[in-house]
mmCIF file of C-alpha atoms in Angstrom:
data_model
loop_
_atom_site.group_PDB
_atom_site.id
_atom_site.type_symbol
_atom_site.label_atom_id
_atom_site.label_comp_id
_atom_site.label_asym_id
_atom_site.label_seq_id
_atom_site.Cartn_x
_atom_site.Cartn_y
_atom_site.Cartn_z
ATOM 1 C CA UNK A 18 109.428 128.286 110.585
ATOM 2 C CA UNK A 19 107.312 130.741 108.607
ATOM 3 C CA UNK A 20 106.285 127.979 106.206
ATOM 4 C CA UNK A 21 105.330 125.696 109.106
ATOM 5 C CA UNK A 22 103.183 128.451 110.609
ATOM 6 C CA UNK A 23 101.539 129.027 107.241
ATOM 7 C CA UNK A 24 100.824 125.308 106.876
ATOM 8 C CA UNK A 25 99.377 125.227 110.385
ATOM 9 C CA UNK A 26 97.051 128.094 109.545
ATOM 10 C CA UNK A 27 95.972 126.410 106.319
ATOM 11 C CA UNK A 28 95.230 123.130 108.116
ATOM 12 C CA UNK A 29 93.118 124.920 110.723
ATOM 13 C CA UNK A 30 91.194 126.847 108.060
ATOM 14 C CA UNK A 31 90.364 123.529 106.389
ATOM 15 C CA UNK A 32 88.915 122.090 109.576
ATOM 16 C CA UNK A 33 91.838 119.896 110.666
ATOM 17 C CA UNK A 34 92.252 119.441 114.428
ATOM 18 C CA UNK A 35 95.907 120.408 114.865
ATOM 19 C CA UNK A 36 97.816 122.336 117.530
ATOM 20 C CA UNK A 37 101.051 124.328 117.516
ATOM 21 C CA UNK A 38 103.747 123.048 119.886
ATOM 22 C CA UNK A 39 106.897 124.804 121.030
ATOM 23 C CA UNK A 40 110.150 122.888 121.541
ATOM 24 C CA UNK A 41 109.525 122.552 125.300
ATOM 25 C CA UNK A 42 105.977 121.332 124.710
ATOM 26 C CA UNK A 43 107.228 118.710 122.254
ATOM 27 C CA UNK A 44 109.760 117.435 124.803
ATOM 28 C CA UNK A 45 107.069 117.274 127.485
ATOM 29 C CA UNK A 46 104.625 115.317 125.300
ATOM 30 C CA UNK A 47 107.216 113.037 123.664
ATOM 31 C CA UNK A 48 110.124 112.680 126.134
ATOM 32 C CA UNK A 49 111.988 110.184 123.942
ATOM 33 C CA UNK A 50 112.266 112.615 121.032
ATOM 34 C CA UNK A 51 115.436 114.644 120.462
ATOM 35 C CA UNK A 52 114.310 118.251 120.058
ATOM 36 C CA UNK A 53 117.641 120.053 119.891
ATOM 37 C CA UNK A 54 117.256 120.885 116.206
ATOM 38 C CA UNK A 55 113.522 121.618 116.351
ATOM 39 C CA UNK A 56 111.969 125.040 116.640
ATOM 40 C CA UNK A 57 108.333 123.960 116.814
ATOM 41 C CA UNK A 58 105.932 121.369 115.454
ATOM 42 C CA UNK A 59 102.336 120.832 114.443
ATOM 43 C CA UNK A 60 100.560 117.895 116.049
ATOM 44 C CA UNK A 61 97.107 116.322 115.971
ATOM 45 C CA UNK A 62 95.392 114.344 118.758
ATOM 46 C CA UNK A 63 96.144 111.207 116.715
ATOM 47 C CA UNK A 64 99.906 111.610 117.262
ATOM 48 C CA UNK A 65 100.526 112.525 113.655
ATOM 49 C CA UNK A 66 98.732 109.546 112.112
ATOM 50 C CA UNK A 67 96.574 110.283 109.106
ATOM 51 C CA UNK A 68 92.905 110.970 109.872
ATOM 52 C CA UNK A 69 91.905 110.500 106.246
ATOM 53 C CA UNK A 70 88.207 111.287 106.613
ATOM 54 C CA UNK A 71 88.933 114.502 108.527
ATOM 55 C CA UNK A 72 91.408 115.591 105.843
ATOM 56 C CA UNK A 73 88.905 114.752 103.104
ATOM 57 C CA UNK A 74 86.157 116.753 104.801
ATOM 58 C CA UNK A 75 88.608 119.617 105.294
ATOM 59 C CA UNK A 76 89.379 119.752 101.570
ATOM 60 C CA UNK A 77 85.661 119.507 100.796
ATOM 61 C CA UNK A 78 84.808 122.354 103.157
ATOM 62 C CA UNK A 79 87.547 124.563 101.721
ATOM 63 C CA UNK A 80 86.449 123.822 98.154
ATOM 64 C CA UNK A 81 82.847 124.705 99.011
ATOM 65 C CA UNK A 82 83.984 127.991 100.545
ATOM 66 C CA UNK A 83 85.741 128.745 97.257
ATOM 67 C CA UNK A 84 82.535 128.044 95.326
ATOM 68 C CA UNK A 85 82.892 124.397 94.289
ATOM 69 C CA UNK A 86 79.693 122.380 93.903
ATOM 70 C CA UNK A 87 79.897 118.637 94.595
ATOM 71 C CA UNK A 88 77.624 116.465 92.450
ATOM 72 C CA UNK A 89 76.914 112.875 93.479
ATOM 73 C CA UNK A 90 73.709 112.285 91.551
ATOM 74 C CA UNK A 91 72.771 110.246 88.511
ATOM 75 C CA UNK A 92 72.811 111.931 85.106
ATOM 76 C CA UNK A 93 69.498 111.720 83.241
ATOM 77 C CA UNK A 94 70.309 113.952 80.299
ATOM 78 C CA UNK A 95 73.217 115.582 78.477
ATOM 79 C CA UNK A 96 73.133 118.773 76.397
ATOM 80 C CA UNK A 97 76.078 120.217 74.500
ATOM 81 C CA UNK A 98 76.383 123.871 73.488
ATOM 82 C CA UNK A 99 79.617 124.209 71.517
ATOM 83 C CA UNK A 100 82.419 123.077 73.793
ATOM 84 C CA UNK A 101 80.249 123.341 76.906
ATOM 85 C CA UNK A 102 78.463 120.272 78.229
ATOM 86 C CA UNK A 103 75.464 120.575 80.554
ATOM 87 C CA UNK A 104 74.225 117.557 82.508
ATOM 88 C CA UNK A 105 70.725 117.155 83.935
ATOM 89 C CA UNK A 106 70.945 115.274 87.231
ATOM 90 C CA UNK A 107 68.605 113.492 89.608
ATOM 91 C CA UNK A 108 68.775 110.752 92.238
ATOM 92 C CA UNK A 109 72.051 109.567 93.719
ATOM 93 C CA UNK A 110 74.572 106.773 93.478
ATOM 94 C CA UNK A 111 73.855 103.883 95.832
ATOM 95 C CA UNK A 112 76.195 102.223 98.326
ATOM 96 C CA UNK A 113 76.578 98.519 97.687
ATOM 97 C CA UNK A 114 74.643 97.324 100.744
ATOM 98 C CA UNK A 115 72.129 94.986 99.067
ATOM 99 C CA UNK A 116 74.089 91.813 99.794
ATOM 100 C CA UNK A 117 71.648 89.812 101.913
ATOM 101 C CA UNK A 118 69.072 87.244 100.804
ATOM 102 C CA UNK A 119 66.698 88.769 103.374
ATOM 103 C CA UNK A 120 66.508 92.169 105.053
ATOM 104 C CA UNK A 121 68.407 94.512 102.734
ATOM 105 C CA UNK A 122 65.728 97.149 103.311
ATOM 106 C CA UNK A 123 66.406 97.051 107.059
ATOM 107 C CA UNK A 124 70.143 97.820 107.005
ATOM 108 C CA UNK A 125 71.962 101.138 106.767
ATOM 109 C CA UNK A 126 75.158 101.837 104.815
ATOM 110 C CA UNK A 127 78.346 103.262 106.283
ATOM 111 C CA UNK A 128 78.036 106.159 103.859
ATOM 112 C CA UNK A 129 74.715 107.191 105.417
ATOM 113 C CA UNK A 130 76.506 107.477 108.754
ATOM 114 C CA UNK A 131 79.515 109.315 107.314
ATOM 115 C CA UNK A 132 77.338 111.827 105.471
ATOM 116 C CA UNK A 133 75.172 112.454 108.525
ATOM 117 C CA UNK A 134 72.009 111.375 106.702
ATOM 118 C CA UNK A 135 71.318 108.702 109.349
ATOM 119 C CA UNK A 136 71.756 109.152 113.092
ATOM 120 C CA UNK A 137 73.692 106.393 114.902
ATOM 121 C CA UNK A 138 71.670 103.967 117.006
ATOM 122 C CA UNK A 139 72.326 102.960 120.607
ATOM 123 C CA UNK A 140 73.083 99.254 120.016
ATOM 124 C CA UNK A 141 74.808 98.916 116.654
ATOM 125 C CA UNK A 142 76.297 96.126 114.549
ATOM 126 C CA UNK A 143 78.640 97.085 111.698
ATOM 127 C CA UNK A 144 79.122 94.258 109.212
ATOM 128 C CA UNK A 145 82.323 95.152 107.379
ATOM 129 C CA UNK A 146 82.607 93.202 104.137
ATOM 130 C CA UNK A 147 84.984 95.705 102.522
ATOM 131 C CA UNK A 148 87.691 96.063 105.164
ATOM 132 C CA UNK A 149 88.461 99.672 104.254
ATOM 133 C CA UNK A 150 88.584 103.069 105.959
ATOM 134 C CA UNK A 151 84.847 103.730 105.594
ATOM 135 C CA UNK A 152 83.893 101.008 108.065
ATOM 136 C CA UNK A 153 86.324 102.260 110.707
ATOM 137 C CA UNK A 154 85.393 105.899 110.160
ATOM 138 C CA UNK A 155 81.719 105.088 110.658
ATOM 139 C CA UNK A 156 82.650 103.077 113.750
ATOM 140 C CA UNK A 157 84.482 106.066 115.239
ATOM 141 C CA UNK A 158 81.461 108.302 114.697
ATOM 142 C CA UNK A 159 79.106 105.777 116.302
ATOM 143 C CA UNK A 160 81.395 104.934 119.227
ATOM 144 C CA UNK A 161 81.842 108.634 120.010
ATOM 145 C CA UNK A 162 78.108 108.854 120.805
ATOM 146 C CA UNK A 163 78.484 106.277 123.578
ATOM 147 C CA UNK A 164 76.583 103.600 121.665
ATOM 148 C CA UNK A 165 77.202 99.902 122.212
ATOM 149 C CA UNK A 166 79.042 98.791 119.072
ATOM 150 C CA UNK A 167 80.209 95.540 117.518
ATOM 151 C CA UNK A 168 82.223 95.354 114.292
ATOM 152 C CA UNK A 169 81.959 92.032 112.484
ATOM 153 C CA UNK A 170 83.820 90.707 109.442
ATOM 154 C CA UNK A 171 83.813 87.386 107.627
ATOM 155 C CA UNK A 172 87.581 87.695 107.105
ATOM 156 C CA UNK A 173 90.147 86.096 109.389
ATOM 157 C CA UNK A 174 91.811 89.483 109.884
ATOM 158 C CA UNK A 175 90.388 92.892 110.644
ATOM 159 C CA UNK A 176 90.278 95.788 108.127
ATOM 160 C CA UNK A 177 92.758 94.244 105.629
ATOM 161 C CA UNK A 178 92.594 97.286 103.325
ATOM 162 C CA UNK A 179 93.816 99.628 106.085
ATOM 163 C CA UNK A 180 97.591 99.713 106.457
ATOM 164 C CA UNK A 181 99.032 98.984 109.897
ATOM 165 C CA UNK A 182 100.215 102.552 110.528
ATOM 166 C CA UNK A 183 96.784 103.990 109.787
ATOM 167 C CA UNK A 184 95.052 101.290 111.833
ATOM 168 C CA UNK A 185 96.707 102.505 115.049
ATOM 169 C CA UNK A 186 94.565 105.619 115.717
ATOM 170 C CA UNK A 187 91.385 103.757 114.770
ATOM 171 C CA UNK A 188 92.116 100.936 117.209
ATOM 172 C CA UNK A 189 93.165 103.311 119.962
ATOM 173 C CA UNK A 190 89.941 105.281 119.626
ATOM 174 C CA UNK A 191 87.662 102.247 119.360
ATOM 175 C CA UNK A 192 89.267 100.158 122.102
ATOM 176 C CA UNK A 193 89.034 103.066 124.533
ATOM 177 C CA UNK A 194 85.267 102.969 123.961
ATOM 178 C CA UNK A 195 85.030 99.198 124.503
ATOM 179 C CA UNK A 196 84.041 98.360 120.926
ATOM 180 C CA UNK A 197 83.713 94.624 120.271
ATOM 181 C CA UNK A 198 85.568 93.101 117.293
ATOM 182 C CA UNK A 199 84.363 89.807 115.786
ATOM 183 C CA UNK A 200 86.176 88.027 112.933
ATOM 184 C CA UNK A 201 85.283 84.946 110.821
ATOM 185 C CA UNK A 202 81.550 85.584 111.269
ATOM 186 C CA UNK A 203 79.165 86.779 108.576
ATOM 187 C CA UNK A 204 75.777 88.446 108.438
ATOM 188 C CA UNK A 205 73.383 86.041 106.707
ATOM 189 C CA UNK A 206 70.043 87.854 107.033
ATOM 190 C CA UNK A 207 68.152 90.518 108.961
ATOM 191 C CA UNK A 208 64.521 90.635 110.076
ATOM 192 C CA UNK A 209 62.493 93.030 112.176
ATOM 193 C CA UNK A 210 61.007 92.073 115.537
ATOM 194 C CA UNK A 211 59.144 94.922 117.191
ATOM 195 C CA UNK A 212 61.521 97.847 117.540
ATOM 196 C CA UNK A 213 64.609 95.665 117.177
ATOM 197 C CA UNK A 214 66.487 94.060 114.309
ATOM 198 C CA UNK A 215 67.366 90.383 114.516
ATOM 199 C CA UNK A 216 70.618 89.460 112.759
ATOM 200 C CA UNK A 217 71.181 85.858 111.685
ATOM 201 C CA UNK A 218 74.882 85.103 111.973
ATOM 202 C CA UNK A 219 76.814 82.366 110.180
ATOM 203 C CA UNK A 220 80.366 81.634 109.070
ATOM 204 C CA UNK A 221 82.219 80.653 105.918
ATOM 205 C CA UNK A 222 83.859 77.960 108.028
ATOM 206 C CA UNK A 223 80.557 76.372 109.076
ATOM 207 C CA UNK A 224 79.247 75.451 112.511
ATOM 208 C CA UNK A 225 77.769 78.878 113.305
ATOM 209 C CA UNK A 226 74.025 79.540 113.244
ATOM 210 C CA UNK A 227 72.863 82.062 115.804
ATOM 211 C CA UNK A 228 70.914 85.297 116.141
ATOM 212 C CA UNK A 229 71.596 88.546 117.935
ATOM 213 C CA UNK A 230 69.567 91.716 118.404
ATOM 214 C CA UNK A 231 70.436 95.335 117.678
ATOM 215 C CA UNK A 232 68.549 98.547 117.037
ATOM 216 C CA UNK A 233 70.720 99.393 114.009
ATOM 217 C CA UNK A 234 72.667 97.215 111.560
ATOM 218 C CA UNK A 235 75.145 98.834 109.182
ATOM 219 C CA UNK A 236 76.706 97.194 106.133
ATOM 220 C CA UNK A 237 80.002 98.277 104.574
ATOM 221 C CA UNK A 238 80.442 96.718 101.132
ATOM 222 C CA UNK A 239 81.902 99.621 99.150
ATOM 223 C CA UNK A 240 79.886 101.410 96.488
ATOM 224 C CA UNK A 241 78.417 100.609 93.114
ATOM 225 C CA UNK A 242 80.008 102.590 90.250
ATOM 226 C CA UNK A 243 78.356 105.993 89.825
ATOM 227 C CA UNK A 244 79.070 106.029 86.099
ATOM 228 C CA UNK A 245 75.980 107.699 84.640
ATOM 229 C CA UNK A 246 77.915 110.858 83.727
ATOM 230 C CA UNK A 247 80.509 108.747 81.914
ATOM 231 C CA UNK A 248 77.879 106.891 79.883
ATOM 232 C CA UNK A 249 76.091 110.160 79.131
ATOM 233 C CA UNK A 250 79.274 111.683 77.725
ATOM 234 C CA UNK A 251 80.393 108.645 75.692
ATOM 235 C CA UNK A 252 78.521 109.635 72.463
ATOM 236 C CA UNK A 253 80.156 113.095 72.545
ATOM 237 C CA UNK A 254 83.746 111.859 72.957
ATOM 238 C CA UNK A 255 86.303 111.170 70.242
ATOM 239 C CA UNK A 256 87.268 107.803 71.729
ATOM 240 C CA UNK A 257 83.781 106.679 72.808
ATOM 241 C CA UNK A 258 85.200 106.362 76.319
ATOM 242 C CA UNK A 259 87.538 103.525 75.308
ATOM 243 C CA UNK A 260 91.235 103.002 76.064
ATOM 244 C CA UNK A 261 93.827 101.544 73.701
ATOM 245 C CA UNK A 262 95.654 99.351 76.187
ATOM 246 C CA UNK A 263 98.582 98.756 73.819
ATOM 247 C CA UNK A 264 99.277 102.503 73.695
ATOM 248 C CA UNK A 265 98.693 102.814 77.436
ATOM 249 C CA UNK A 266 101.181 100.081 78.332
ATOM 250 C CA UNK A 267 103.809 101.437 75.927
ATOM 251 C CA UNK A 268 103.480 105.044 77.094
ATOM 252 C CA UNK A 269 102.116 106.364 73.804
ATOM 253 C CA UNK A 270 99.677 109.297 73.547
ATOM 254 C CA UNK A 271 95.984 108.400 73.546
ATOM 255 C CA UNK A 272 95.121 108.619 69.846
ATOM 256 C CA UNK A 273 91.936 106.574 69.434
ATOM 257 C CA UNK A 274 89.474 108.198 67.031
ATOM 258 C CA UNK A 275 86.199 106.297 67.113
ATOM 259 C CA UNK A 276 84.057 109.411 66.674
ATOM 260 C CA UNK A 277 85.420 112.166 64.367
ATOM 261 C CA UNK A 278 82.638 114.499 65.513
ATOM 262 C CA UNK A 279 83.614 114.204 69.169
ATOM 263 C CA UNK A 280 84.919 117.219 71.054
ATOM 264 C CA UNK A 281 87.002 115.629 73.802
ATOM 265 C CA UNK A 282 88.629 112.425 75.036
ATOM 266 C CA UNK A 283 86.805 110.590 77.822
ATOM 267 C CA UNK A 284 88.168 108.127 80.361
ATOM 268 C CA UNK A 285 86.621 106.375 83.333
ATOM 269 C CA UNK A 286 88.712 106.075 86.506
ATOM 270 C CA UNK A 287 88.423 105.381 90.221
ATOM 271 C CA UNK A 288 84.986 104.687 91.657
ATOM 272 C CA UNK A 289 83.381 105.176 88.241
ATOM 273 C CA UNK A 290 84.883 101.739 87.474
ATOM 274 C CA UNK A 291 84.538 99.899 90.784
ATOM 275 C CA UNK A 292 84.644 100.533 94.525
ATOM 276 C CA UNK A 293 88.321 101.238 95.132
ATOM 277 C CA UNK A 294 90.314 103.888 96.957
ATOM 278 C CA UNK A 295 91.647 107.364 96.250
ATOM 279 C CA UNK A 296 95.097 106.009 95.391
ATOM 280 C CA UNK A 297 93.612 103.858 92.618
ATOM 281 C CA UNK A 298 91.900 106.880 91.064
ATOM 282 C CA UNK A 299 95.098 108.951 91.261
ATOM 283 C CA UNK A 300 97.170 106.227 89.597
ATOM 284 C CA UNK A 301 94.484 105.695 86.933
ATOM 285 C CA UNK A 302 94.553 109.407 86.128
ATOM 286 C CA UNK A 303 98.358 109.540 86.075
ATOM 287 C CA UNK A 304 98.656 106.608 83.675
ATOM 288 C CA UNK A 305 96.087 108.120 81.322
ATOM 289 C CA UNK A 306 97.086 111.787 81.206
ATOM 290 C CA UNK A 307 100.886 111.666 81.441
ATOM 291 C CA UNK A 308 101.127 110.833 77.716
ATOM 292 C CA UNK A 309 98.253 112.869 76.302
#
Protein backbone atom coordinates (compact mmCIF):
# COMPACT_ATOMS: atom_id res chain seq x y z
CA UNK A 1 0.00 0.00 0.00
CA UNK A 2 2.84 2.38 0.82
CA UNK A 3 4.41 1.75 -2.58
CA UNK A 4 1.08 2.41 -4.33
CA UNK A 5 0.71 5.70 -2.46
CA UNK A 6 4.26 6.65 -3.41
CA UNK A 7 3.57 5.83 -7.06
CA UNK A 8 0.38 7.89 -6.93
CA UNK A 9 2.29 10.86 -5.58
CA UNK A 10 4.97 10.49 -8.24
CA UNK A 11 2.36 10.35 -11.03
CA UNK A 12 0.66 13.49 -9.74
CA UNK A 13 3.97 15.35 -9.46
CA UNK A 14 4.66 14.50 -13.10
CA UNK A 15 1.37 15.98 -14.25
CA UNK A 16 -0.65 12.77 -14.71
CA UNK A 17 -4.39 13.06 -14.07
CA UNK A 18 -4.92 10.22 -11.60
CA UNK A 19 -7.08 9.81 -8.50
CA UNK A 20 -6.83 7.62 -5.40
CA UNK A 21 -9.76 5.24 -4.85
CA UNK A 22 -10.66 3.31 -1.73
CA UNK A 23 -12.08 -0.22 -1.94
CA UNK A 24 -15.67 1.05 -1.64
CA UNK A 25 -15.09 3.66 -4.33
CA UNK A 26 -13.68 1.02 -6.67
CA UNK A 27 -16.76 -1.17 -6.15
CA UNK A 28 -19.05 1.79 -6.81
CA UNK A 29 -17.29 2.78 -10.05
CA UNK A 30 -16.71 -0.76 -11.35
CA UNK A 31 -19.48 -2.97 -9.88
CA UNK A 32 -18.35 -6.06 -11.80
CA UNK A 33 -14.90 -6.06 -10.21
CA UNK A 34 -14.10 -8.29 -7.23
CA UNK A 35 -12.52 -6.03 -4.62
CA UNK A 36 -12.19 -8.40 -1.68
CA UNK A 37 -8.40 -8.56 -1.95
CA UNK A 38 -7.91 -4.89 -2.84
CA UNK A 39 -6.99 -2.15 -0.41
CA UNK A 40 -7.08 0.76 -2.84
CA UNK A 41 -6.30 1.67 -6.43
CA UNK A 42 -5.10 4.49 -8.64
CA UNK A 43 -7.31 5.36 -11.59
CA UNK A 44 -7.32 7.87 -14.44
CA UNK A 45 -10.37 9.30 -16.26
CA UNK A 46 -9.45 7.01 -19.17
CA UNK A 47 -10.26 3.88 -17.12
CA UNK A 48 -6.64 2.87 -16.88
CA UNK A 49 -5.87 3.04 -20.60
CA UNK A 50 -2.56 4.59 -21.54
CA UNK A 51 -2.68 8.32 -22.29
CA UNK A 52 0.73 8.25 -23.95
CA UNK A 53 1.03 11.96 -24.72
CA UNK A 54 0.09 12.92 -21.15
CA UNK A 55 2.69 10.49 -19.77
CA UNK A 56 5.31 11.83 -22.18
CA UNK A 57 4.60 15.43 -21.18
CA UNK A 58 4.72 14.39 -17.53
CA UNK A 59 8.21 12.92 -17.94
CA UNK A 60 9.28 16.01 -19.88
CA UNK A 61 7.98 18.36 -17.20
CA UNK A 62 9.70 16.39 -14.44
CA UNK A 63 12.98 16.32 -16.36
CA UNK A 64 12.83 20.08 -16.90
CA UNK A 65 12.23 20.61 -13.18
CA UNK A 66 15.38 18.58 -12.54
CA UNK A 67 17.35 20.78 -14.93
CA UNK A 68 17.21 18.88 -18.23
CA UNK A 69 17.32 20.93 -21.43
CA UNK A 70 15.53 19.51 -24.47
CA UNK A 71 17.16 20.28 -27.82
CA UNK A 72 15.19 19.82 -31.04
CA UNK A 73 17.20 22.06 -33.34
CA UNK A 74 19.58 21.48 -36.22
CA UNK A 75 23.30 21.32 -35.50
CA UNK A 76 25.37 23.81 -37.49
CA UNK A 77 28.74 23.26 -35.86
CA UNK A 78 30.63 20.83 -33.63
CA UNK A 79 33.57 21.63 -31.34
CA UNK A 80 35.47 19.09 -29.27
CA UNK A 81 37.49 19.95 -26.16
CA UNK A 82 39.10 16.72 -24.96
CA UNK A 83 36.30 14.28 -24.27
CA UNK A 84 33.66 17.02 -24.23
CA UNK A 85 31.69 17.79 -27.37
CA UNK A 86 29.91 21.12 -27.83
CA UNK A 87 27.29 21.55 -30.55
CA UNK A 88 26.20 24.87 -32.04
CA UNK A 89 22.49 24.71 -32.85
CA UNK A 90 19.96 26.68 -34.85
CA UNK A 91 16.63 26.10 -36.59
CA UNK A 92 14.51 23.03 -35.93
CA UNK A 93 13.63 19.67 -37.39
CA UNK A 94 10.62 19.77 -39.69
CA UNK A 95 7.50 17.59 -39.60
CA UNK A 96 6.96 15.73 -42.84
CA UNK A 97 3.91 17.71 -44.01
CA UNK A 98 5.08 18.74 -47.49
CA UNK A 99 3.23 15.96 -49.30
CA UNK A 100 0.89 17.89 -51.60
CA UNK A 101 1.46 19.01 -55.18
CA UNK A 102 -0.26 22.29 -54.25
CA UNK A 103 -0.82 24.09 -50.95
CA UNK A 104 1.87 22.73 -48.63
CA UNK A 105 2.41 26.26 -47.30
CA UNK A 106 -1.25 26.44 -46.24
CA UNK A 107 -1.38 23.34 -44.02
CA UNK A 108 -0.36 22.88 -40.40
CA UNK A 109 1.35 19.82 -38.89
CA UNK A 110 0.03 17.80 -35.97
CA UNK A 111 3.23 18.62 -34.11
CA UNK A 112 2.42 22.34 -34.23
CA UNK A 113 -0.85 21.57 -32.47
CA UNK A 114 0.73 19.22 -29.92
CA UNK A 115 3.47 21.71 -29.05
CA UNK A 116 1.00 24.57 -28.70
CA UNK A 117 2.75 26.62 -31.39
CA UNK A 118 -0.48 26.84 -33.42
CA UNK A 119 -3.94 27.44 -31.99
CA UNK A 120 -6.70 25.07 -33.19
CA UNK A 121 -9.19 26.46 -35.69
CA UNK A 122 -12.98 26.29 -35.48
CA UNK A 123 -13.61 24.10 -38.56
CA UNK A 124 -10.71 21.68 -38.90
CA UNK A 125 -9.71 18.83 -41.21
CA UNK A 126 -6.98 16.44 -40.04
CA UNK A 127 -5.52 14.41 -42.90
CA UNK A 128 -3.87 11.45 -41.19
CA UNK A 129 -1.41 9.75 -43.53
CA UNK A 130 0.61 8.18 -40.70
CA UNK A 131 -2.09 6.45 -38.65
CA UNK A 132 -0.23 6.90 -35.37
CA UNK A 133 -0.85 8.42 -31.94
CA UNK A 134 0.10 11.96 -33.00
CA UNK A 135 -2.95 12.36 -35.23
CA UNK A 136 -5.34 11.21 -32.51
CA UNK A 137 -3.64 13.28 -29.82
CA UNK A 138 -3.95 16.40 -31.96
CA UNK A 139 -7.58 15.51 -32.63
CA UNK A 140 -8.30 15.29 -28.90
CA UNK A 141 -6.79 18.72 -28.31
CA UNK A 142 -8.80 20.27 -31.15
CA UNK A 143 -12.08 18.54 -30.27
CA UNK A 144 -11.77 19.68 -26.65
CA UNK A 145 -12.04 23.31 -27.84
CA UNK A 146 -15.48 22.63 -29.31
CA UNK A 147 -14.26 22.92 -32.90
CA UNK A 148 -15.95 21.12 -35.76
CA UNK A 149 -13.51 18.35 -36.69
CA UNK A 150 -13.13 15.75 -39.42
CA UNK A 151 -10.35 13.15 -39.48
CA UNK A 152 -9.60 11.75 -42.92
CA UNK A 153 -7.32 8.91 -44.00
CA UNK A 154 -6.59 7.28 -47.34
CA UNK A 155 -6.42 3.88 -45.61
CA UNK A 156 -9.34 1.48 -45.43
CA UNK A 157 -8.98 1.35 -41.64
CA UNK A 158 -8.53 4.06 -39.06
CA UNK A 159 -5.27 4.68 -37.14
CA UNK A 160 -3.63 1.31 -38.03
CA UNK A 161 -0.52 2.08 -35.95
CA UNK A 162 -2.57 2.46 -32.75
CA UNK A 163 -3.32 -0.83 -31.01
CA UNK A 164 -6.95 -1.64 -30.27
CA UNK A 165 -6.62 -1.25 -26.49
CA UNK A 166 -5.11 2.22 -26.83
CA UNK A 167 -7.66 3.23 -29.46
CA UNK A 168 -10.53 2.90 -26.96
CA UNK A 169 -10.00 6.14 -24.97
CA UNK A 170 -9.31 8.10 -28.15
CA UNK A 171 -12.54 6.94 -29.77
CA UNK A 172 -14.56 7.48 -26.61
CA UNK A 173 -13.29 11.05 -26.30
CA UNK A 174 -13.70 11.92 -29.98
CA UNK A 175 -17.10 10.30 -30.53
CA UNK A 176 -18.51 12.13 -27.51
CA UNK A 177 -17.58 15.37 -29.30
CA UNK A 178 -19.19 14.30 -32.59
CA UNK A 179 -15.94 14.09 -34.56
CA UNK A 180 -16.40 12.86 -38.13
CA UNK A 181 -14.24 9.96 -39.37
CA UNK A 182 -13.66 9.49 -43.12
CA UNK A 183 -11.69 6.56 -44.58
CA UNK A 184 -10.51 5.76 -48.14
CA UNK A 185 -10.33 9.46 -49.04
CA UNK A 186 -7.16 11.46 -49.60
CA UNK A 187 -6.16 15.10 -49.58
CA UNK A 188 -4.97 15.98 -53.09
CA UNK A 189 -4.37 19.74 -52.82
CA UNK A 190 -5.19 22.86 -50.82
CA UNK A 191 -5.82 26.43 -51.98
CA UNK A 192 -6.87 29.61 -50.24
CA UNK A 193 -10.18 31.34 -50.94
CA UNK A 194 -10.69 34.44 -48.83
CA UNK A 195 -10.41 33.46 -45.19
CA UNK A 196 -11.06 29.79 -45.90
CA UNK A 197 -9.02 26.86 -47.18
CA UNK A 198 -10.41 24.75 -50.00
CA UNK A 199 -9.38 21.09 -49.86
CA UNK A 200 -9.50 19.01 -53.03
CA UNK A 201 -10.41 15.45 -52.09
CA UNK A 202 -9.74 12.30 -54.10
CA UNK A 203 -9.29 8.58 -53.51
CA UNK A 204 -6.80 5.84 -54.32
CA UNK A 205 -9.79 3.83 -55.52
CA UNK A 206 -10.89 6.45 -58.06
CA UNK A 207 -14.28 8.05 -58.63
CA UNK A 208 -13.85 10.83 -56.05
CA UNK A 209 -13.18 14.44 -57.05
CA UNK A 210 -14.72 16.99 -54.73
CA UNK A 211 -13.86 20.03 -52.62
CA UNK A 212 -14.67 21.01 -49.07
CA UNK A 213 -13.94 24.12 -47.02
CA UNK A 214 -12.27 24.52 -43.64
CA UNK A 215 -10.50 27.27 -41.75
CA UNK A 216 -7.61 24.96 -40.79
CA UNK A 217 -6.15 21.85 -42.46
CA UNK A 218 -3.69 19.69 -40.54
CA UNK A 219 -1.46 17.00 -42.03
CA UNK A 220 -0.02 14.08 -40.05
CA UNK A 221 2.73 12.34 -42.03
CA UNK A 222 5.31 11.66 -39.32
CA UNK A 223 8.59 13.55 -39.19
CA UNK A 224 11.71 13.84 -41.28
CA UNK A 225 14.84 12.50 -39.53
CA UNK A 226 16.44 15.16 -37.33
CA UNK A 227 19.91 13.70 -37.85
CA UNK A 228 22.13 16.78 -38.00
CA UNK A 229 23.73 16.01 -34.63
CA UNK A 230 24.53 12.48 -35.81
CA UNK A 231 26.19 13.72 -39.01
CA UNK A 232 28.08 16.38 -37.05
CA UNK A 233 29.51 13.76 -34.70
CA UNK A 234 30.41 11.17 -37.37
CA UNK A 235 33.97 12.51 -38.02
CA UNK A 236 34.75 12.34 -34.28
CA UNK A 237 33.59 8.73 -33.77
CA UNK A 238 35.68 5.57 -33.93
CA UNK A 239 33.16 3.78 -36.15
CA UNK A 240 32.18 6.75 -38.34
CA UNK A 241 28.61 6.13 -37.23
CA UNK A 242 28.46 2.74 -38.98
CA UNK A 243 27.18 -0.62 -37.72
CA UNK A 244 28.70 -4.02 -38.46
CA UNK A 245 25.49 -5.93 -39.06
CA UNK A 246 27.23 -9.31 -38.90
CA UNK A 247 28.39 -8.58 -35.34
CA UNK A 248 25.00 -7.11 -34.46
CA UNK A 249 23.06 -10.17 -35.62
CA UNK A 250 25.46 -12.57 -33.88
CA UNK A 251 25.46 -10.67 -30.58
CA UNK A 252 29.13 -9.68 -30.74
CA UNK A 253 30.51 -6.45 -29.23
CA UNK A 254 30.65 -3.46 -31.56
CA UNK A 255 34.32 -3.42 -32.58
CA UNK A 256 34.45 -1.39 -35.80
CA UNK A 257 37.49 0.90 -35.95
CA UNK A 258 37.20 3.16 -38.97
CA UNK A 259 38.78 6.15 -37.23
CA UNK A 260 41.64 5.44 -34.76
CA UNK A 261 41.56 9.06 -33.61
CA UNK A 262 37.90 8.88 -32.63
CA UNK A 263 36.87 9.24 -29.00
CA UNK A 264 33.56 7.38 -28.90
CA UNK A 265 31.25 5.00 -30.76
CA UNK A 266 28.27 6.58 -32.50
CA UNK A 267 24.97 5.00 -33.51
CA UNK A 268 21.80 6.41 -35.02
CA UNK A 269 18.48 5.11 -33.69
CA UNK A 270 14.78 5.94 -33.57
CA UNK A 271 13.59 9.10 -35.29
CA UNK A 272 17.15 9.97 -36.31
CA UNK A 273 16.68 7.17 -38.88
CA UNK A 274 13.03 7.54 -39.88
CA UNK A 275 9.67 8.50 -38.43
CA UNK A 276 8.90 5.58 -36.13
CA UNK A 277 7.74 5.17 -32.55
CA UNK A 278 9.30 5.10 -29.10
CA UNK A 279 9.33 1.30 -29.05
CA UNK A 280 11.48 1.23 -32.19
CA UNK A 281 14.04 3.55 -30.61
CA UNK A 282 14.12 1.47 -27.40
CA UNK A 283 14.66 -1.77 -29.31
CA UNK A 284 17.32 -0.14 -31.51
CA UNK A 285 19.19 1.00 -28.40
CA UNK A 286 18.86 -2.40 -26.71
CA UNK A 287 20.22 -4.28 -29.71
CA UNK A 288 23.19 -1.93 -29.99
CA UNK A 289 24.28 -1.50 -26.38
CA UNK A 290 23.61 -4.92 -24.84
CA UNK A 291 26.86 -6.27 -26.32
CA UNK A 292 29.13 -3.23 -26.06
